[in-house]
mmCIF file of C-alpha atoms in Angstrom:
data_model
loop_
_atom_site.group_PDB
_atom_site.id
_atom_site.type_symbol
_atom_site.label_atom_id
_atom_site.label_comp_id
_atom_site.label_asym_id
_atom_site.label_seq_id
_atom_site.Cartn_x
_atom_site.Cartn_y
_atom_site.Cartn_z
ATOM 1 C CA MET Z 1 0.144 0.363 -0.293
ATOM 2 C CA SER Z 2 2.450 2.286 1.138
ATOM 3 C CA ASN Z 3 6.552 2.837 0.822
ATOM 4 C CA ILE Z 4 7.402 3.606 4.642
ATOM 5 C CA SER Z 5 10.741 2.220 5.618
ATOM 6 C CA PRO Z 6 10.774 -0.621 8.150
ATOM 7 C CA HIS Z 7 12.786 1.480 10.614
ATOM 8 C CA SER Z 8 10.635 4.664 9.959
ATOM 9 C CA PRO Z 9 8.966 5.421 13.312
ATOM 10 C CA CYS Z 10 6.040 5.121 11.340
ATOM 11 C CA SER Z 11 6.710 1.922 9.369
ATOM 12 C CA GLY Z 12 5.838 -0.467 12.324
ATOM 13 C CA ASN Z 13 8.225 -1.644 13.769
ATOM 14 C CA PRO Z 14 8.503 -2.270 17.240
ATOM 15 C CA GLN Z 15 12.172 -3.014 17.558
ATOM 16 C CA PHE Z 16 15.171 -0.376 17.704
ATOM 17 C CA THR Z 17 18.963 -1.473 17.794
ATOM 18 C CA GLY Z 18 21.538 -0.283 18.635
ATOM 19 C CA ASP Z 19 21.756 3.598 20.288
ATOM 20 C CA GLN Z 20 18.126 4.291 19.532
ATOM 21 C CA GLN Z 21 15.804 4.619 22.397
ATOM 22 C CA PRO Z 22 12.415 3.926 22.574
ATOM 23 C CA ASN Z 23 9.645 7.061 21.316
ATOM 24 C CA HIS Z 24 7.605 7.907 23.920
ATOM 25 C CA ASN Z 25 6.288 11.271 22.293
ATOM 26 C CA MET Z 26 2.689 10.344 21.538
ATOM 27 C CA PHE Z 27 3.102 11.852 17.869
ATOM 28 C CA THR Z 28 5.851 9.553 16.437
ATOM 29 C CA SER Z 29 5.058 6.877 18.806
ATOM 30 C CA ASN Z 30 4.159 3.669 17.748
ATOM 31 C CA LYS Z 31 0.107 3.421 17.618
ATOM 32 C CA SER Z 32 0.890 0.041 19.203
ATOM 33 C CA LYS Z 33 2.716 1.313 22.115
ATOM 34 C CA LEU Z 34 1.040 4.185 22.949
ATOM 35 C CA ASP Z 35 0.002 4.008 27.257
ATOM 36 C CA ASN Z 36 -3.151 4.523 27.897
ATOM 37 C CA THR Z 37 -3.555 7.941 28.502
ATOM 38 C CA ALA Z 38 -1.944 9.440 25.574
ATOM 39 C CA TYR Z 39 -4.241 7.069 23.954
ATOM 40 C CA LYS Z 40 -7.238 9.524 25.296
ATOM 41 C CA ILE Z 41 -5.324 11.881 25.382
ATOM 42 C CA LEU Z 42 -5.251 12.121 21.580
ATOM 43 C CA LEU Z 43 -8.274 11.236 21.330
ATOM 44 C CA VAL Z 44 -9.871 14.028 22.769
ATOM 45 C CA ILE Z 45 -8.172 15.327 22.034
ATOM 46 C CA ASN Z 46 -9.055 14.686 18.041
ATOM 47 C CA TYR Z 47 -12.959 15.146 19.183
ATOM 48 C CA ILE Z 48 -12.231 18.250 20.375
ATOM 49 C CA CYS Z 49 -11.269 19.292 16.853
ATOM 50 C CA LEU Z 50 -13.639 17.635 15.206
ATOM 51 C CA PHE Z 51 -16.492 18.552 17.854
ATOM 52 C CA VAL Z 52 -15.673 22.727 17.031
ATOM 53 C CA GLY Z 53 -14.343 22.036 13.573
ATOM 54 C CA SER Z 54 -18.325 20.373 12.103
ATOM 55 C CA VAL Z 55 -20.740 22.585 14.065
ATOM 56 C CA SER Z 56 -18.614 26.002 13.911
ATOM 57 C CA SER Z 57 -18.187 25.241 9.810
ATOM 58 C CA SER Z 58 -21.513 24.782 9.356
ATOM 59 C CA LEU Z 59 -22.833 27.956 10.261
ATOM 60 C CA LEU Z 60 -20.189 30.211 9.235
ATOM 61 C CA ILE Z 61 -20.642 28.863 5.524
ATOM 62 C CA LYS Z 62 -24.333 29.604 5.673
ATOM 63 C CA PHE Z 63 -23.191 32.154 7.056
ATOM 64 C CA TYR Z 64 -21.475 33.405 3.717
ATOM 65 C CA PHE Z 65 -24.381 32.202 1.641
ATOM 66 C CA ASN Z 66 -27.172 33.541 4.062
ATOM 67 C CA HIS Z 67 -25.335 37.605 3.662
ATOM 68 C CA LYS Z 68 -25.427 37.532 -0.323
ATOM 69 C CA GLY Z 69 -22.267 35.277 -1.134
ATOM 70 C CA SER Z 70 -22.722 33.686 -3.846
ATOM 71 C CA SER Z 71 -18.685 31.954 -4.809
ATOM 72 C CA ARG Z 72 -18.999 28.228 -4.371
ATOM 73 C CA TRP Z 73 -16.193 28.033 -5.454
ATOM 74 C CA VAL Z 74 -14.687 30.294 -3.006
ATOM 75 C CA SER Z 75 -16.668 28.451 -0.624
ATOM 76 C CA THR Z 76 -14.564 25.226 -1.317
ATOM 77 C CA TRP Z 77 -11.207 26.532 -1.061
ATOM 78 C CA ILE Z 78 -11.389 28.226 1.677
ATOM 79 C CA GLN Z 79 -12.237 23.881 2.815
ATOM 80 C CA SER Z 80 -9.055 23.120 2.533
ATOM 81 C CA ALA Z 81 -6.917 26.410 2.322
ATOM 82 C CA GLY Z 82 -5.874 26.274 5.549
ATOM 83 C CA PHE Z 83 -3.380 23.265 4.951
ATOM 84 C CA PRO Z 84 -0.412 25.848 6.562
ATOM 85 C CA LEU Z 85 -1.974 25.332 9.494
ATOM 86 C CA LEU Z 86 -0.501 21.372 9.210
ATOM 87 C CA LEU Z 87 3.044 22.962 9.074
ATOM 88 C CA ILE Z 88 2.998 24.193 12.763
ATOM 89 C CA PRO Z 89 1.802 21.006 14.894
ATOM 90 C CA ILE Z 90 4.718 19.097 11.599
ATOM 91 C CA TYR Z 91 7.705 20.840 12.384
ATOM 92 C CA LEU Z 92 7.486 22.178 16.195
ATOM 93 C CA PRO Z 93 10.701 21.249 18.369
ATOM 94 C CA TYR Z 94 9.689 17.865 19.288
ATOM 95 C CA ASN Z 95 9.161 16.057 16.264
ATOM 96 C CA ALA Z 96 12.292 17.303 14.721
ATOM 97 C CA LYS Z 97 13.590 15.768 17.464
ATOM 98 C CA THR Z 98 12.336 12.023 17.036
ATOM 99 C CA ARG Z 99 12.024 12.279 13.387
ATOM 100 C CA LYS Z 100 12.380 13.941 9.810
ATOM 101 C CA PRO Z 101 9.274 15.093 8.690
ATOM 102 C CA PHE Z 102 8.094 13.283 6.371
ATOM 103 C CA SER Z 103 10.080 10.790 5.718
ATOM 104 C CA GLY Z 104 8.024 7.696 5.727
ATOM 105 C CA PHE Z 105 7.037 8.542 2.038
ATOM 106 C CA GLY Z 106 6.951 7.529 -0.814
ATOM 107 C CA ILE Z 107 6.127 6.798 -4.321
ATOM 108 C CA ASN Z 108 2.384 5.346 -3.552
ATOM 109 C CA THR Z 109 2.095 6.917 -0.955
ATOM 110 C CA LEU Z 110 2.422 10.217 -2.156
ATOM 111 C CA GLY Z 111 0.483 9.378 -5.088
ATOM 112 C CA LEU Z 112 -2.567 8.502 -2.160
ATOM 113 C CA CYS Z 113 -2.106 10.695 -1.207
ATOM 114 C CA VAL Z 114 -2.999 13.360 -4.044
ATOM 115 C CA GLY Z 115 -6.014 10.360 -4.971
ATOM 116 C CA VAL Z 116 -7.317 11.317 -1.878
ATOM 117 C CA GLY Z 117 -7.506 14.961 -2.379
ATOM 118 C CA LEU Z 118 -8.846 15.154 -6.357
ATOM 119 C CA MET Z 119 -11.541 13.052 -4.493
ATOM 120 C CA LEU Z 120 -12.427 15.339 -1.038
ATOM 121 C CA VAL Z 121 -11.902 18.656 -3.738
ATOM 122 C CA VAL Z 122 -15.054 17.107 -5.434
ATOM 123 C CA SER Z 123 -16.648 16.752 -2.209
ATOM 124 C CA ASN Z 124 -16.033 19.820 -0.861
ATOM 125 C CA LEU Z 125 -17.036 21.477 -4.601
ATOM 126 C CA CYS Z 126 -21.024 19.318 -3.049
ATOM 127 C CA PHE Z 127 -21.426 20.306 -0.187
ATOM 128 C CA SER Z 128 -21.073 24.049 -0.978
ATOM 129 C CA TRP Z 129 -23.090 23.619 -4.545
ATOM 130 C CA GLY Z 130 -26.088 21.859 -1.396
ATOM 131 C CA ASN Z 131 -25.946 24.476 0.947
ATOM 132 C CA SER Z 132 -25.945 27.036 -1.266
ATOM 133 C CA TYR Z 133 -29.387 26.499 -1.321
ATOM 134 C CA LEU Z 134 -30.953 24.537 2.042
ATOM 135 C CA PRO Z 135 -31.142 25.473 5.290
ATOM 136 C CA LEU Z 136 -28.113 24.434 8.084
ATOM 137 C CA SER Z 137 -30.841 22.867 9.606
ATOM 138 C CA THR Z 138 -31.552 20.415 6.106
ATOM 139 C CA SER Z 139 -28.922 19.813 5.156
ATOM 140 C CA ALA Z 140 -27.306 18.689 8.271
ATOM 141 C CA LEU Z 141 -30.139 15.814 8.622
ATOM 142 C CA VAL Z 142 -28.730 15.060 4.758
ATOM 143 C CA LEU Z 143 -25.767 14.992 6.234
ATOM 144 C CA SER Z 144 -26.603 12.233 8.500
ATOM 145 C CA SER Z 145 -27.312 9.566 5.914
ATOM 146 C CA GLN Z 146 -22.711 9.537 5.636
ATOM 147 C CA LEU Z 147 -22.923 7.720 8.375
ATOM 148 C CA VAL Z 148 -25.311 5.079 5.978
ATOM 149 C CA PHE Z 149 -22.767 5.180 3.693
ATOM 150 C CA THR Z 150 -19.721 4.894 5.320
ATOM 151 C CA LEU Z 151 -21.463 1.250 6.906
ATOM 152 C CA LEU Z 152 -21.964 0.483 3.886
ATOM 153 C CA MET Z 153 -18.242 1.347 2.412
ATOM 154 C CA SER Z 154 -16.523 -0.465 5.911
ATOM 155 C CA VAL Z 155 -18.163 -3.458 4.297
ATOM 156 C CA ILE Z 156 -16.863 -3.412 1.337
ATOM 157 C CA ILE Z 157 -13.059 -1.910 1.621
ATOM 158 C CA VAL Z 158 -12.384 -2.931 5.209
ATOM 159 C CA LYS Z 159 -14.635 -6.218 5.799
ATOM 160 C CA GLN Z 160 -16.912 -4.145 8.621
ATOM 161 C CA LYS Z 161 -18.727 -6.977 10.259
ATOM 162 C CA ILE Z 162 -22.399 -6.090 9.238
ATOM 163 C CA THR Z 163 -25.555 -6.718 12.958
ATOM 164 C CA PHE Z 164 -28.606 -6.196 13.864
ATOM 165 C CA LEU Z 165 -27.868 -2.830 14.862
ATOM 166 C CA ASN Z 166 -25.558 -1.569 11.982
ATOM 167 C CA LEU Z 167 -28.950 -2.489 9.946
ATOM 168 C CA ASN Z 168 -31.322 -0.697 12.398
ATOM 169 C CA CYS Z 169 -29.126 2.027 12.267
ATOM 170 C CA VAL Z 170 -29.337 2.428 8.627
ATOM 171 C CA VAL Z 171 -32.693 1.847 7.924
ATOM 172 C CA LEU Z 172 -33.118 4.671 10.702
ATOM 173 C CA LEU Z 173 -31.429 7.833 8.861
ATOM 174 C CA THR Z 174 -32.402 6.585 5.232
ATOM 175 C CA LEU Z 175 -36.102 6.792 6.372
ATOM 176 C CA SER Z 176 -35.308 9.558 8.358
ATOM 177 C CA CYS Z 177 -33.255 11.634 4.839
ATOM 178 C CA VAL Z 178 -36.536 10.199 2.738
ATOM 179 C CA LEU Z 179 -38.588 11.910 4.741
ATOM 180 C CA LEU Z 180 -36.913 15.082 4.544
ATOM 181 C CA ALA Z 181 -36.534 15.243 1.225
ATOM 182 C CA LEU Z 182 -40.392 14.866 1.092
ATOM 183 C CA SER Z 183 -41.294 17.745 3.093
ATOM 184 C CA SER Z 184 -39.228 19.759 0.916
ATOM 185 C CA ASN Z 185 -42.526 22.095 0.374
ATOM 186 C CA GLY Z 186 -42.467 23.806 3.406
ATOM 187 C CA ASP Z 187 -38.838 24.172 4.011
ATOM 188 C CA ARG Z 188 -37.459 26.936 0.807
ATOM 189 C CA ALA Z 189 -36.818 29.437 1.169
ATOM 190 C CA GLU Z 190 -38.002 31.581 -0.218
ATOM 191 C CA GLY Z 191 -37.299 32.561 -4.269
ATOM 192 C CA LEU Z 192 -35.751 28.952 -4.281
ATOM 193 C CA THR Z 193 -37.572 26.854 -6.749
ATOM 194 C CA ARG Z 194 -38.562 23.380 -5.465
ATOM 195 C CA GLN Z 195 -35.877 21.503 -8.601
ATOM 196 C CA LYS Z 196 -33.595 24.168 -7.427
ATOM 197 C CA TYR Z 197 -33.884 22.899 -3.559
ATOM 198 C CA PHE Z 198 -33.995 19.360 -4.161
ATOM 199 C CA ILE Z 199 -29.696 19.992 -6.405
ATOM 200 C CA GLY Z 200 -28.930 21.085 -3.699
ATOM 201 C CA PHE Z 201 -30.688 17.279 -1.516
ATOM 202 C CA PHE Z 202 -28.816 15.203 -4.144
ATOM 203 C CA SER Z 203 -25.558 17.208 -3.590
ATOM 204 C CA THR Z 204 -25.592 17.337 0.146
ATOM 205 C CA ALA Z 205 -26.728 13.940 -0.542
ATOM 206 C CA LEU Z 206 -23.176 13.399 -2.933
ATOM 207 C CA ALA Z 207 -20.560 15.134 -0.610
ATOM 208 C CA GLY Z 208 -22.416 12.856 2.142
ATOM 209 C CA LEU Z 209 -21.290 9.922 0.049
ATOM 210 C CA LEU Z 210 -17.781 11.142 -1.370
ATOM 211 C CA PHE Z 211 -16.987 11.703 3.053
ATOM 212 C CA ALA Z 212 -18.395 7.861 3.308
ATOM 213 C CA VAL Z 213 -15.651 6.150 1.054
ATOM 214 C CA TYR Z 214 -12.882 8.789 1.808
ATOM 215 C CA LEU Z 215 -13.076 7.137 5.795
ATOM 216 C CA PRO Z 216 -12.837 4.189 5.121
ATOM 217 C CA VAL Z 217 -10.222 4.532 2.115
ATOM 218 C CA MET Z 218 -7.662 6.333 4.801
ATOM 219 C CA GLU Z 219 -8.804 3.394 7.648
ATOM 220 C CA LYS Z 220 -7.322 1.380 5.091
ATOM 221 C CA ILE Z 221 -4.038 3.382 4.177
ATOM 222 C CA TYR Z 222 -3.732 4.659 7.733
ATOM 223 C CA SER Z 223 -3.393 0.780 8.972
ATOM 224 C CA LYS Z 224 0.559 0.716 6.868
ATOM 225 C CA ILE Z 225 1.184 3.383 9.251
ATOM 226 C CA ASP Z 226 2.041 3.644 12.478
ATOM 227 C CA CYS Z 227 1.711 6.684 14.268
ATOM 228 C CA TYR Z 228 0.499 10.307 14.592
ATOM 229 C CA ALA Z 229 2.868 12.802 12.758
ATOM 230 C CA MET Z 230 2.211 10.389 9.468
ATOM 231 C CA VAL Z 231 -1.622 11.160 9.607
ATOM 232 C CA VAL Z 232 -0.557 14.756 9.653
ATOM 233 C CA GLU Z 233 2.061 15.010 6.991
ATOM 234 C CA MET Z 234 -0.845 13.186 4.905
ATOM 235 C CA GLN Z 235 -3.748 15.444 5.672
ATOM 236 C CA PHE Z 236 -1.005 18.903 4.977
ATOM 237 C CA VAL Z 237 -0.926 16.489 1.183
ATOM 238 C CA MET Z 238 -3.931 15.722 0.570
ATOM 239 C CA GLU Z 239 -5.737 19.397 1.426
ATOM 240 C CA MET Z 240 -3.047 21.001 -1.171
ATOM 241 C CA THR Z 241 -3.440 18.710 -4.189
ATOM 242 C CA ALA Z 242 -7.785 19.711 -3.194
ATOM 243 C CA THR Z 243 -6.565 23.196 -2.544
ATOM 244 C CA VAL Z 244 -4.206 23.177 -6.217
ATOM 245 C CA VAL Z 245 -7.536 21.984 -8.058
ATOM 246 C CA ALA Z 246 -9.696 24.592 -5.961
ATOM 247 C CA THR Z 247 -7.437 27.030 -6.865
ATOM 248 C CA VAL Z 248 -7.446 26.738 -10.535
ATOM 249 C CA ALA Z 249 -11.226 26.089 -10.908
ATOM 250 C CA MET Z 250 -10.717 29.630 -8.808
ATOM 251 C CA GLY Z 251 -8.781 30.896 -11.537
ATOM 252 C CA VAL Z 252 -10.726 29.697 -14.697
ATOM 253 C CA CYS Z 253 -14.539 30.006 -13.394
ATOM 254 C CA GLY Z 254 -13.973 33.388 -11.854
ATOM 255 C CA GLY Z 255 -13.934 33.013 -8.734
ATOM 256 C CA PHE Z 256 -10.599 35.247 -7.507
ATOM 257 C CA LYS Z 257 -13.185 38.620 -8.552
ATOM 258 C CA GLU Z 258 -16.036 36.744 -6.984
ATOM 259 C CA MET Z 259 -14.276 37.034 -4.194
ATOM 260 C CA LYS Z 260 -12.479 40.718 -4.585
ATOM 261 C CA GLU Z 261 -15.986 42.361 -5.819
ATOM 262 C CA GLU Z 262 -17.552 39.975 -2.236
ATOM 263 C CA SER Z 263 -14.878 41.739 -0.825
ATOM 264 C CA VAL Z 264 -15.503 45.551 -1.386
ATOM 265 C CA GLY Z 265 -19.746 44.790 -1.255
ATOM 266 C CA VAL Z 266 -20.184 45.444 -4.742
ATOM 267 C CA GLY Z 267 -24.490 44.580 -4.657
ATOM 268 C CA LEU Z 268 -23.307 41.413 -2.908
ATOM 269 C CA PHE Z 269 -21.984 40.674 0.143
ATOM 270 C CA ASP Z 270 -24.244 42.697 2.830
ATOM 271 C CA VAL Z 271 -22.388 43.743 5.716
ATOM 272 C CA GLY Z 272 -19.482 44.590 4.591
ATOM 273 C CA ALA Z 273 -15.606 43.934 4.029
ATOM 274 C CA THR Z 274 -13.693 43.222 7.475
ATOM 275 C CA LYS Z 275 -17.058 40.771 8.077
ATOM 276 C CA TYR Z 276 -16.411 39.532 4.978
ATOM 277 C CA TRP Z 277 -12.819 38.355 5.891
ATOM 278 C CA VAL Z 278 -13.254 38.029 9.263
ATOM 279 C CA ALA Z 279 -16.088 35.361 8.321
ATOM 280 C CA VAL Z 280 -13.094 33.614 5.261
ATOM 281 C CA GLY Z 281 -10.860 33.707 7.932
ATOM 282 C CA CYS Z 282 -11.926 31.814 10.481
ATOM 283 C CA SER Z 283 -13.459 29.420 8.183
ATOM 284 C CA VAL Z 284 -10.157 28.539 6.949
ATOM 285 C CA VAL Z 285 -9.147 27.303 10.534
ATOM 286 C CA THR Z 286 -12.413 25.513 11.075
ATOM 287 C CA TRP Z 287 -12.811 23.575 7.958
ATOM 288 C CA GLN Z 288 -9.311 21.713 8.957
ATOM 289 C CA LEU Z 289 -9.436 21.343 12.702
ATOM 290 C CA SER Z 290 -12.360 19.469 10.940
ATOM 291 C CA PHE Z 291 -10.776 17.633 8.227
ATOM 292 C CA MET Z 292 -7.245 17.186 11.191
ATOM 293 C CA GLY Z 293 -9.776 15.678 13.356
ATOM 294 C CA THR Z 294 -12.287 12.714 11.512
ATOM 295 C CA ALA Z 295 -8.337 11.607 9.893
ATOM 296 C CA GLY Z 296 -7.366 11.496 13.391
ATOM 297 C CA MET Z 297 -10.635 9.808 14.795
ATOM 298 C CA VAL Z 298 -9.980 7.997 11.256
ATOM 299 C CA TYR Z 299 -6.497 6.729 12.207
ATOM 300 C CA LEU Z 300 -6.965 6.604 16.099
ATOM 301 C CA THR Z 301 -9.935 4.159 15.612
ATOM 302 C CA THR Z 302 -11.797 2.738 12.751
ATOM 303 C CA SER Z 303 -13.716 4.975 10.224
ATOM 304 C CA LEU Z 304 -16.634 3.931 11.240
ATOM 305 C CA THR Z 305 -16.628 4.884 14.877
ATOM 306 C CA GLY Z 306 -15.316 8.737 13.417
ATOM 307 C CA GLY Z 307 -18.491 8.575 10.245
ATOM 308 C CA ILE Z 308 -20.684 7.688 14.655
ATOM 309 C CA CYS Z 309 -17.973 10.835 15.430
ATOM 310 C CA MET Z 310 -19.650 13.900 12.918
ATOM 311 C CA THR Z 311 -23.030 11.720 12.556
ATOM 312 C CA ALA Z 312 -23.474 13.112 17.496
ATOM 313 C CA LEU Z 313 -22.514 16.568 16.018
ATOM 314 C CA MET Z 314 -25.582 15.966 13.066
ATOM 315 C CA GLY Z 315 -27.980 17.472 16.155
ATOM 316 C CA MET Z 316 -25.422 20.292 16.824
ATOM 317 C CA ASN Z 317 -25.891 22.152 13.618
ATOM 318 C CA VAL Z 318 -29.495 21.260 13.362
ATOM 319 C CA VAL Z 319 -29.630 22.663 16.666
ATOM 320 C CA GLY Z 320 -27.295 26.051 15.316
ATOM 321 C CA GLY Z 321 -29.335 26.344 12.304
ATOM 322 C CA VAL Z 322 -32.530 27.013 14.060
ATOM 323 C CA VAL Z 323 -30.620 29.274 16.747
ATOM 324 C CA VAL Z 324 -28.295 31.670 14.875
ATOM 325 C CA TYR Z 325 -30.543 31.324 11.610
ATOM 326 C CA GLY Z 326 -34.047 30.822 12.870
ATOM 327 C CA ASP Z 327 -34.312 27.326 10.250
ATOM 328 C CA GLU Z 328 -37.985 25.901 10.958
ATOM 329 C CA PHE Z 329 -37.937 23.157 12.591
ATOM 330 C CA LYS Z 330 -41.625 21.562 13.052
ATOM 331 C CA GLY Z 331 -43.598 18.637 11.851
ATOM 332 C CA ALA Z 332 -41.894 16.532 9.281
ATOM 333 C CA LYS Z 333 -38.145 17.959 10.121
ATOM 334 C CA VAL Z 334 -38.599 16.446 13.984
ATOM 335 C CA VAL Z 335 -39.728 13.599 12.898
ATOM 336 C CA SER Z 336 -37.427 13.294 11.224
ATOM 337 C CA THR Z 337 -34.201 14.577 13.159
ATOM 338 C CA VAL Z 338 -35.833 12.541 16.126
ATOM 339 C CA MET Z 339 -34.820 9.346 14.065
ATOM 340 C CA CYS Z 340 -31.877 9.886 12.876
ATOM 341 C CA LEU Z 341 -30.257 10.290 16.779
ATOM 342 C CA TRP Z 342 -32.845 7.545 17.764
ATOM 343 C CA GLY Z 343 -30.168 5.532 14.861
ATOM 344 C CA PHE Z 344 -27.726 6.677 16.220
ATOM 345 C CA CYS Z 345 -27.295 6.870 19.530
ATOM 346 C CA SER Z 346 -28.720 2.884 19.261
ATOM 347 C CA TYR Z 347 -25.614 2.527 16.865
ATOM 348 C CA VAL Z 348 -23.606 3.830 20.235
ATOM 349 C CA TYR Z 349 -25.547 1.780 22.674
ATOM 350 C CA GLY Z 350 -24.273 -1.318 20.707
ATOM 351 C CA MET Z 351 -20.466 -0.018 20.302
ATOM 352 C CA TYR Z 352 -20.841 0.405 24.018
ATOM 353 C CA VAL Z 353 -22.545 -3.084 25.494
ATOM 354 C CA LYS Z 354 -20.005 -5.451 22.119
ATOM 355 C CA THR Z 355 -16.364 -2.952 23.911
ATOM 356 C CA LYS Z 356 -17.538 -4.134 27.237
ATOM 357 C CA ASP Z 357 -17.372 -7.552 26.275
ATOM 358 C CA GLU Z 358 -14.067 -7.183 24.109
ATOM 359 C CA ASN Z 359 -12.875 -5.622 28.124
ATOM 360 C CA ASP Z 360 -14.881 -8.058 30.190
ATOM 361 C CA GLY Z 361 -14.068 -11.278 28.131
ATOM 362 C CA GLY Z 362 -9.740 -10.359 27.026
ATOM 363 C CA GLY Z 363 -8.520 -7.419 29.419
ATOM 364 C CA GLY Z 364 -8.638 -5.280 25.756
ATOM 365 C CA ASP Z 365 -6.103 -3.209 25.613
ATOM 366 C CA ALA Z 366 -5.047 0.944 25.223
ATOM 367 C CA GLN Z 367 -7.422 1.397 22.115
ATOM 368 C CA LYS Z 368 -10.326 -0.871 23.195
ATOM 369 C CA LYS Z 369 -10.926 0.508 26.172
ATOM 370 C CA SER Z 370 -10.508 4.197 25.254
ATOM 371 C CA LEU Z 371 -12.634 3.766 22.320
ATOM 372 C CA LEU Z 372 -15.534 2.236 25.372
ATOM 373 C CA GLU Z 373 -15.056 6.147 26.991
ATOM 374 C CA LEU Z 374 -15.555 7.315 23.506
ATOM 375 C CA SER Z 375 -18.587 6.384 23.014
ATOM 376 C CA GLU Z 376 -19.602 7.036 26.585
ATOM 377 C CA ILE Z 377 -18.356 10.640 25.893
ATOM 378 C CA VAL Z 378 -20.398 10.749 22.327
ATOM 379 C CA THR Z 379 -23.474 9.342 24.183
ATOM 380 C CA GLU Z 380 -22.807 12.540 26.677
ATOM 381 C CA GLU Z 381 -22.563 15.337 24.002
ATOM 382 C CA GLN Z 382 -26.193 13.559 22.847
ATOM 383 C CA HIS Z 383 -27.336 15.513 25.947
#
């Protein structure tokens, strides 16, 4: 899968030779050698990044479109343009002392990262297209269907086992999205046609599908590496690839011209240049938090668990859309939300029971114990 040196700190080889000392840095040490405390710290850090990044970026992108921001390519570009921020954790002194950044990369690894980056830019564009039409609460509920896709892709790519609880979750989430689509008449913004509403709906669903493919693909790739530092480096290459493509598209489609016109308020963005650039800058940061948090969750747990954690935040996005932007929340949308949360909670409970049984039966390692703790944390988020 990748050209990672067997003697790299990220290779998964636990042996040390000569005067080399074991690496106790939780960012560069072998994942299997992390103690329970270090593992939990990484897990919590990544979940916080995912939580803050997901909720904030969803609110900010809706702020952009609500105030007459109209460029979907600008919105797409923002989602990956913050990749230089990842250089901070990549080149911090504690990393430089233990391993050279990007030292584990080979041609295959680089090619995989570029390929995934191309997939991400398409997913980002679909997400921007959907958000330009849909209310935030509706968009969040449609995106919750990515858990369905993640389960199916995990079965195909990483051989995830299907259980009754898995299927129960899939059925409930699917029905909730169908109900949401059928209730579209009372949810469309003024002047938004039924055709545009469904374009937004299916664009958002496609974004969820592509991201659901991304999660198990990355789990497969991450199975070949064993240090968190390389996860950050791979994410850097993916986001850089997505940004290059989005930048070229911006130039071809006039995105930079639109950004300039919006920022100076030439009949477009209606709250002024200062708020425009603050929104853009904050979005760049929050999107990187969201993507990095997701990647870390997949590396430390599984793609399915990463998808579950994202779904756990959909309720917060719905609440955010209702509270901040006054999105409607009644009738079929209430029923759809309840079905979505019920399906998610049933899955979390199933994961909780399964992990607890594994720990009771075999003692388990740090990762299994922390999965149990994670399920408890996520359950508390819902309350």
